[in-house]
């Protein structure tokens, strides 16, 4: 497992990546994080007690209609696993 810490204005969030189950997704996330891709982005979707969604560069725009539609300019193949989330 690869541990990651996201620093926010409200504190830090620690989570683990599983490169043995999702190598391309892990590689892409780490590359984007190291390049600063996520810096200044917002969590644009929050469902209390369930999940948060963020990392969209469009959240840097004041036009909320484009939030949740941005990305790095490429798509990844899905890496499914029978392992449940932690």
Short mmCIF file of N, CA and C in Angstrom, two decimals:
data_model
loop_
_atom_site.label_atom_id
_atom_site.label_comp_id
_atom_site.label_asym_id
_atom_site.label_seq_id
_atom_site.Cartn_x
_atom_site.Cartn_y
_atom_site.Cartn_z
N UNK A 1 0.84 -1.17 0.00
CA UNK A 1 0.00 0.00 0.00
C UNK A 1 0.89 1.24 0.00
N UNK A 2 0.45 2.24 -0.74
CA UNK A 2 1.14 3.53 -0.80
C UNK A 2 0.28 4.55 -0.08
N UNK A 3 0.79 5.12 1.01
CA UNK A 3 0.03 6.11 1.77
C UNK A 3 0.15 7.48 1.13
N UNK A 4 -0.96 8.20 1.13
CA UNK A 4 -1.03 9.55 0.55
C UNK A 4 -1.71 10.45 1.57
N UNK A 5 -1.26 11.70 1.64
CA UNK A 5 -1.90 12.68 2.51
C UNK A 5 -2.30 13.88 1.66
N UNK A 6 -3.58 14.23 1.72
CA UNK A 6 -4.08 15.43 1.07
C UNK A 6 -4.22 16.49 2.14
N UNK A 7 -3.57 17.64 1.92
CA UNK A 7 -3.65 18.74 2.88
C UNK A 7 -4.71 19.73 2.40
N UNK A 8 -5.68 20.01 3.27
CA UNK A 8 -6.75 20.95 2.94
C UNK A 8 -6.77 22.09 3.95
N UNK A 9 -7.60 23.07 3.70
CA UNK A 9 -7.78 24.18 4.64
C UNK A 9 -8.40 23.72 5.94
N UNK A 10 -9.00 22.55 5.95
CA UNK A 10 -9.70 22.03 7.13
C UNK A 10 -8.94 20.89 7.81
N UNK A 11 -7.73 20.62 7.37
CA UNK A 11 -6.94 19.54 7.94
C UNK A 11 -6.47 18.58 6.86
N UNK A 12 -5.86 17.51 7.29
CA UNK A 12 -5.29 16.53 6.36
C UNK A 12 -6.16 15.28 6.28
N UNK A 13 -6.13 14.67 5.09
CA UNK A 13 -6.84 13.41 4.85
C UNK A 13 -5.79 12.39 4.43
N UNK A 14 -5.71 11.29 5.15
CA UNK A 14 -4.74 10.24 4.82
C UNK A 14 -5.51 9.04 4.24
N UNK A 15 -5.00 8.51 3.13
CA UNK A 15 -5.59 7.31 2.54
C UNK A 15 -4.51 6.50 1.86
N UNK A 16 -4.86 5.29 1.51
CA UNK A 16 -3.89 4.39 0.88
C UNK A 16 -4.26 4.06 -0.54
N UNK A 17 -3.25 3.99 -1.39
CA UNK A 17 -3.41 3.53 -2.77
C UNK A 17 -2.94 2.09 -2.83
N UNK A 18 -3.52 1.32 -3.71
CA UNK A 18 -3.17 -0.09 -3.84
C UNK A 18 -2.59 -0.36 -5.24
N UNK A 19 -1.30 -0.08 -5.42
CA UNK A 19 -0.70 -0.25 -6.74
C UNK A 19 -0.72 -1.69 -7.23
N UNK A 20 -0.79 -2.65 -6.31
CA UNK A 20 -0.85 -4.05 -6.74
C UNK A 20 -2.21 -4.39 -7.37
N UNK A 21 -3.24 -3.60 -7.06
CA UNK A 21 -4.57 -3.83 -7.63
C UNK A 21 -4.91 -2.83 -8.74
N UNK A 22 -4.35 -1.65 -8.68
CA UNK A 22 -4.65 -0.60 -9.66
C UNK A 22 -3.37 0.14 -10.02
N UNK A 23 -2.46 -0.52 -10.73
CA UNK A 23 -1.15 0.09 -10.99
C UNK A 23 -1.21 1.35 -11.86
N UNK A 24 -2.03 1.36 -12.90
CA UNK A 24 -2.09 2.53 -13.78
C UNK A 24 -2.76 3.71 -13.08
N UNK A 25 -3.82 3.44 -12.34
CA UNK A 25 -4.52 4.49 -11.60
C UNK A 25 -3.59 5.09 -10.55
N UNK A 26 -2.87 4.24 -9.83
CA UNK A 26 -1.92 4.71 -8.82
C UNK A 26 -0.83 5.55 -9.47
N UNK A 27 -0.26 5.05 -10.54
CA UNK A 27 0.82 5.76 -11.24
C UNK A 27 0.34 7.14 -11.72
N UNK A 28 -0.87 7.18 -12.30
CA UNK A 28 -1.42 8.43 -12.80
C UNK A 28 -1.67 9.42 -11.67
N UNK A 29 -2.29 8.95 -10.59
CA UNK A 29 -2.58 9.84 -9.46
C UNK A 29 -1.30 10.44 -8.90
N UNK A 30 -0.29 9.62 -8.68
CA UNK A 30 0.97 10.11 -8.11
C UNK A 30 1.67 11.08 -9.05
N UNK A 31 1.65 10.80 -10.35
CA UNK A 31 2.27 11.69 -11.33
C UNK A 31 1.57 13.05 -11.32
N UNK A 32 0.24 13.03 -11.34
CA UNK A 32 -0.51 14.29 -11.34
C UNK A 32 -0.29 15.06 -10.04
N UNK A 33 -0.29 14.36 -8.92
CA UNK A 33 -0.07 15.02 -7.63
C UNK A 33 1.31 15.67 -7.58
N UNK A 34 2.33 14.95 -8.01
CA UNK A 34 3.70 15.49 -7.99
C UNK A 34 3.85 16.70 -8.91
N UNK A 35 3.06 16.74 -10.00
CA UNK A 35 3.16 17.85 -10.95
C UNK A 35 2.39 19.09 -10.48
N UNK A 36 1.61 18.96 -9.39
CA UNK A 36 0.82 20.08 -8.90
C UNK A 36 -0.55 20.18 -9.53
N UNK A 37 -0.94 19.18 -10.30
CA UNK A 37 -2.22 19.18 -11.00
C UNK A 37 -3.40 19.46 -10.07
N UNK A 38 -3.38 18.91 -8.88
CA UNK A 38 -4.50 19.03 -7.95
C UNK A 38 -4.44 20.28 -7.08
N UNK A 39 -3.33 21.00 -7.10
CA UNK A 39 -3.18 22.18 -6.25
C UNK A 39 -4.28 23.20 -6.54
N UNK A 40 -4.96 23.63 -5.50
CA UNK A 40 -5.99 24.65 -5.64
C UNK A 40 -7.34 24.15 -6.10
N UNK A 41 -7.48 22.83 -6.30
CA UNK A 41 -8.78 22.30 -6.70
C UNK A 41 -9.65 22.11 -5.46
N UNK A 42 -10.95 21.99 -5.69
CA UNK A 42 -11.92 21.86 -4.60
C UNK A 42 -12.54 20.47 -4.58
N UNK A 43 -13.10 20.10 -3.43
CA UNK A 43 -13.99 18.94 -3.37
C UNK A 43 -15.34 19.45 -3.84
N UNK A 44 -15.74 19.09 -5.05
CA UNK A 44 -16.95 19.65 -5.65
C UNK A 44 -18.21 18.82 -5.39
N UNK A 45 -18.05 17.63 -4.85
CA UNK A 45 -19.20 16.79 -4.54
C UNK A 45 -18.96 16.14 -3.18
N UNK A 46 -19.87 16.36 -2.26
CA UNK A 46 -19.74 15.82 -0.90
C UNK A 46 -21.07 15.18 -0.52
N UNK A 47 -21.02 13.91 -0.14
CA UNK A 47 -22.18 13.21 0.39
C UNK A 47 -21.78 12.75 1.79
N UNK A 48 -22.26 13.48 2.83
CA UNK A 48 -21.84 13.18 4.21
C UNK A 48 -22.03 11.70 4.58
N UNK A 49 -21.01 11.16 5.24
CA UNK A 49 -21.05 9.76 5.66
C UNK A 49 -20.83 8.77 4.54
N UNK A 50 -20.57 9.26 3.33
CA UNK A 50 -20.41 8.35 2.19
C UNK A 50 -19.14 8.64 1.39
N UNK A 51 -19.03 9.82 0.79
CA UNK A 51 -17.88 10.08 -0.06
C UNK A 51 -17.66 11.56 -0.32
N UNK A 52 -16.45 11.86 -0.81
CA UNK A 52 -16.11 13.18 -1.33
C UNK A 52 -15.51 12.98 -2.71
N UNK A 53 -15.70 13.95 -3.58
CA UNK A 53 -15.14 13.86 -4.93
C UNK A 53 -14.46 15.19 -5.24
N UNK A 54 -13.26 15.12 -5.76
CA UNK A 54 -12.52 16.33 -6.07
C UNK A 54 -11.39 16.07 -7.03
N UNK A 55 -10.56 17.08 -7.21
CA UNK A 55 -9.41 16.95 -8.09
C UNK A 55 -9.64 17.47 -9.49
N UNK A 56 -10.82 18.01 -9.76
CA UNK A 56 -11.14 18.53 -11.08
C UNK A 56 -10.54 19.92 -11.25
N UNK A 57 -9.68 20.12 -12.25
CA UNK A 57 -9.09 21.45 -12.44
C UNK A 57 -10.13 22.51 -12.78
N UNK A 58 -11.30 22.09 -13.26
CA UNK A 58 -12.36 23.06 -13.57
C UNK A 58 -12.90 23.75 -12.32
N UNK A 59 -12.64 23.19 -11.13
CA UNK A 59 -13.12 23.84 -9.91
C UNK A 59 -12.36 25.12 -9.61
N UNK A 60 -11.33 25.40 -10.38
CA UNK A 60 -10.62 26.67 -10.24
C UNK A 60 -11.39 27.79 -10.96
N UNK A 61 -12.39 27.41 -11.75
CA UNK A 61 -13.24 28.36 -12.47
C UNK A 61 -14.43 28.74 -11.60
N UNK A 62 -14.87 30.00 -11.67
CA UNK A 62 -16.06 30.38 -10.91
C UNK A 62 -17.35 29.80 -11.49
N UNK A 63 -17.30 29.28 -12.72
CA UNK A 63 -18.49 28.70 -13.37
C UNK A 63 -18.72 27.29 -12.85
N UNK A 64 -19.62 27.14 -11.88
CA UNK A 64 -19.87 25.84 -11.27
C UNK A 64 -20.49 24.84 -12.25
N UNK A 65 -20.99 25.31 -13.39
CA UNK A 65 -21.56 24.40 -14.39
C UNK A 65 -20.52 23.47 -15.01
N UNK A 66 -19.24 23.84 -14.91
CA UNK A 66 -18.19 23.00 -15.51
C UNK A 66 -17.49 22.13 -14.47
N UNK A 67 -17.83 22.31 -13.20
CA UNK A 67 -17.21 21.50 -12.15
C UNK A 67 -17.60 20.04 -12.33
N UNK A 68 -16.64 19.15 -12.17
CA UNK A 68 -16.89 17.72 -12.30
C UNK A 68 -16.73 17.21 -13.72
N UNK A 69 -16.33 18.09 -14.63
CA UNK A 69 -16.20 17.69 -16.03
C UNK A 69 -14.76 17.75 -16.55
N UNK A 70 -13.84 18.19 -15.72
CA UNK A 70 -12.45 18.34 -16.16
C UNK A 70 -11.63 17.08 -15.92
N UNK A 71 -10.42 17.11 -16.38
CA UNK A 71 -9.52 15.99 -16.19
C UNK A 71 -8.16 16.30 -16.76
N UNK A 72 -7.27 15.32 -16.76
CA UNK A 72 -5.90 15.55 -17.22
C UNK A 72 -5.73 15.51 -18.74
N UNK A 73 -6.80 15.18 -19.47
CA UNK A 73 -6.69 15.11 -20.92
C UNK A 73 -6.50 13.70 -21.44
N UNK A 74 -6.60 12.72 -20.58
CA UNK A 74 -6.52 11.33 -21.00
C UNK A 74 -7.43 10.49 -20.10
N UNK A 75 -7.78 9.32 -20.57
CA UNK A 75 -8.61 8.38 -19.80
C UNK A 75 -7.80 7.15 -19.44
N UNK A 76 -8.15 6.54 -18.33
CA UNK A 76 -7.52 5.30 -17.91
C UNK A 76 -8.49 4.15 -18.07
N UNK A 77 -7.96 2.99 -18.35
CA UNK A 77 -8.77 1.79 -18.38
C UNK A 77 -9.16 1.43 -16.94
N UNK A 78 -10.41 0.98 -16.75
CA UNK A 78 -10.87 0.60 -15.41
C UNK A 78 -10.04 -0.56 -14.87
N UNK A 79 -9.69 -0.49 -13.60
CA UNK A 79 -8.93 -1.55 -12.93
C UNK A 79 -9.79 -2.08 -11.78
N UNK A 80 -10.66 -3.02 -12.10
CA UNK A 80 -11.60 -3.58 -11.13
C UNK A 80 -10.92 -4.60 -10.23
N UNK A 81 -11.46 -4.74 -9.03
CA UNK A 81 -10.97 -5.71 -8.06
C UNK A 81 -12.13 -6.18 -7.21
N UNK A 82 -12.02 -7.38 -6.68
CA UNK A 82 -13.06 -7.88 -5.77
C UNK A 82 -12.86 -7.35 -4.35
N UNK A 83 -11.76 -6.69 -4.10
CA UNK A 83 -11.50 -6.14 -2.77
C UNK A 83 -12.43 -4.95 -2.51
N UNK A 84 -13.05 -4.94 -1.34
CA UNK A 84 -13.92 -3.82 -1.01
C UNK A 84 -13.08 -2.66 -0.50
N UNK A 85 -13.68 -1.49 -0.46
CA UNK A 85 -12.96 -0.32 0.06
C UNK A 85 -12.74 -0.49 1.55
N UNK A 86 -11.80 0.26 2.05
CA UNK A 86 -11.45 0.17 3.47
C UNK A 86 -12.20 1.19 4.29
#
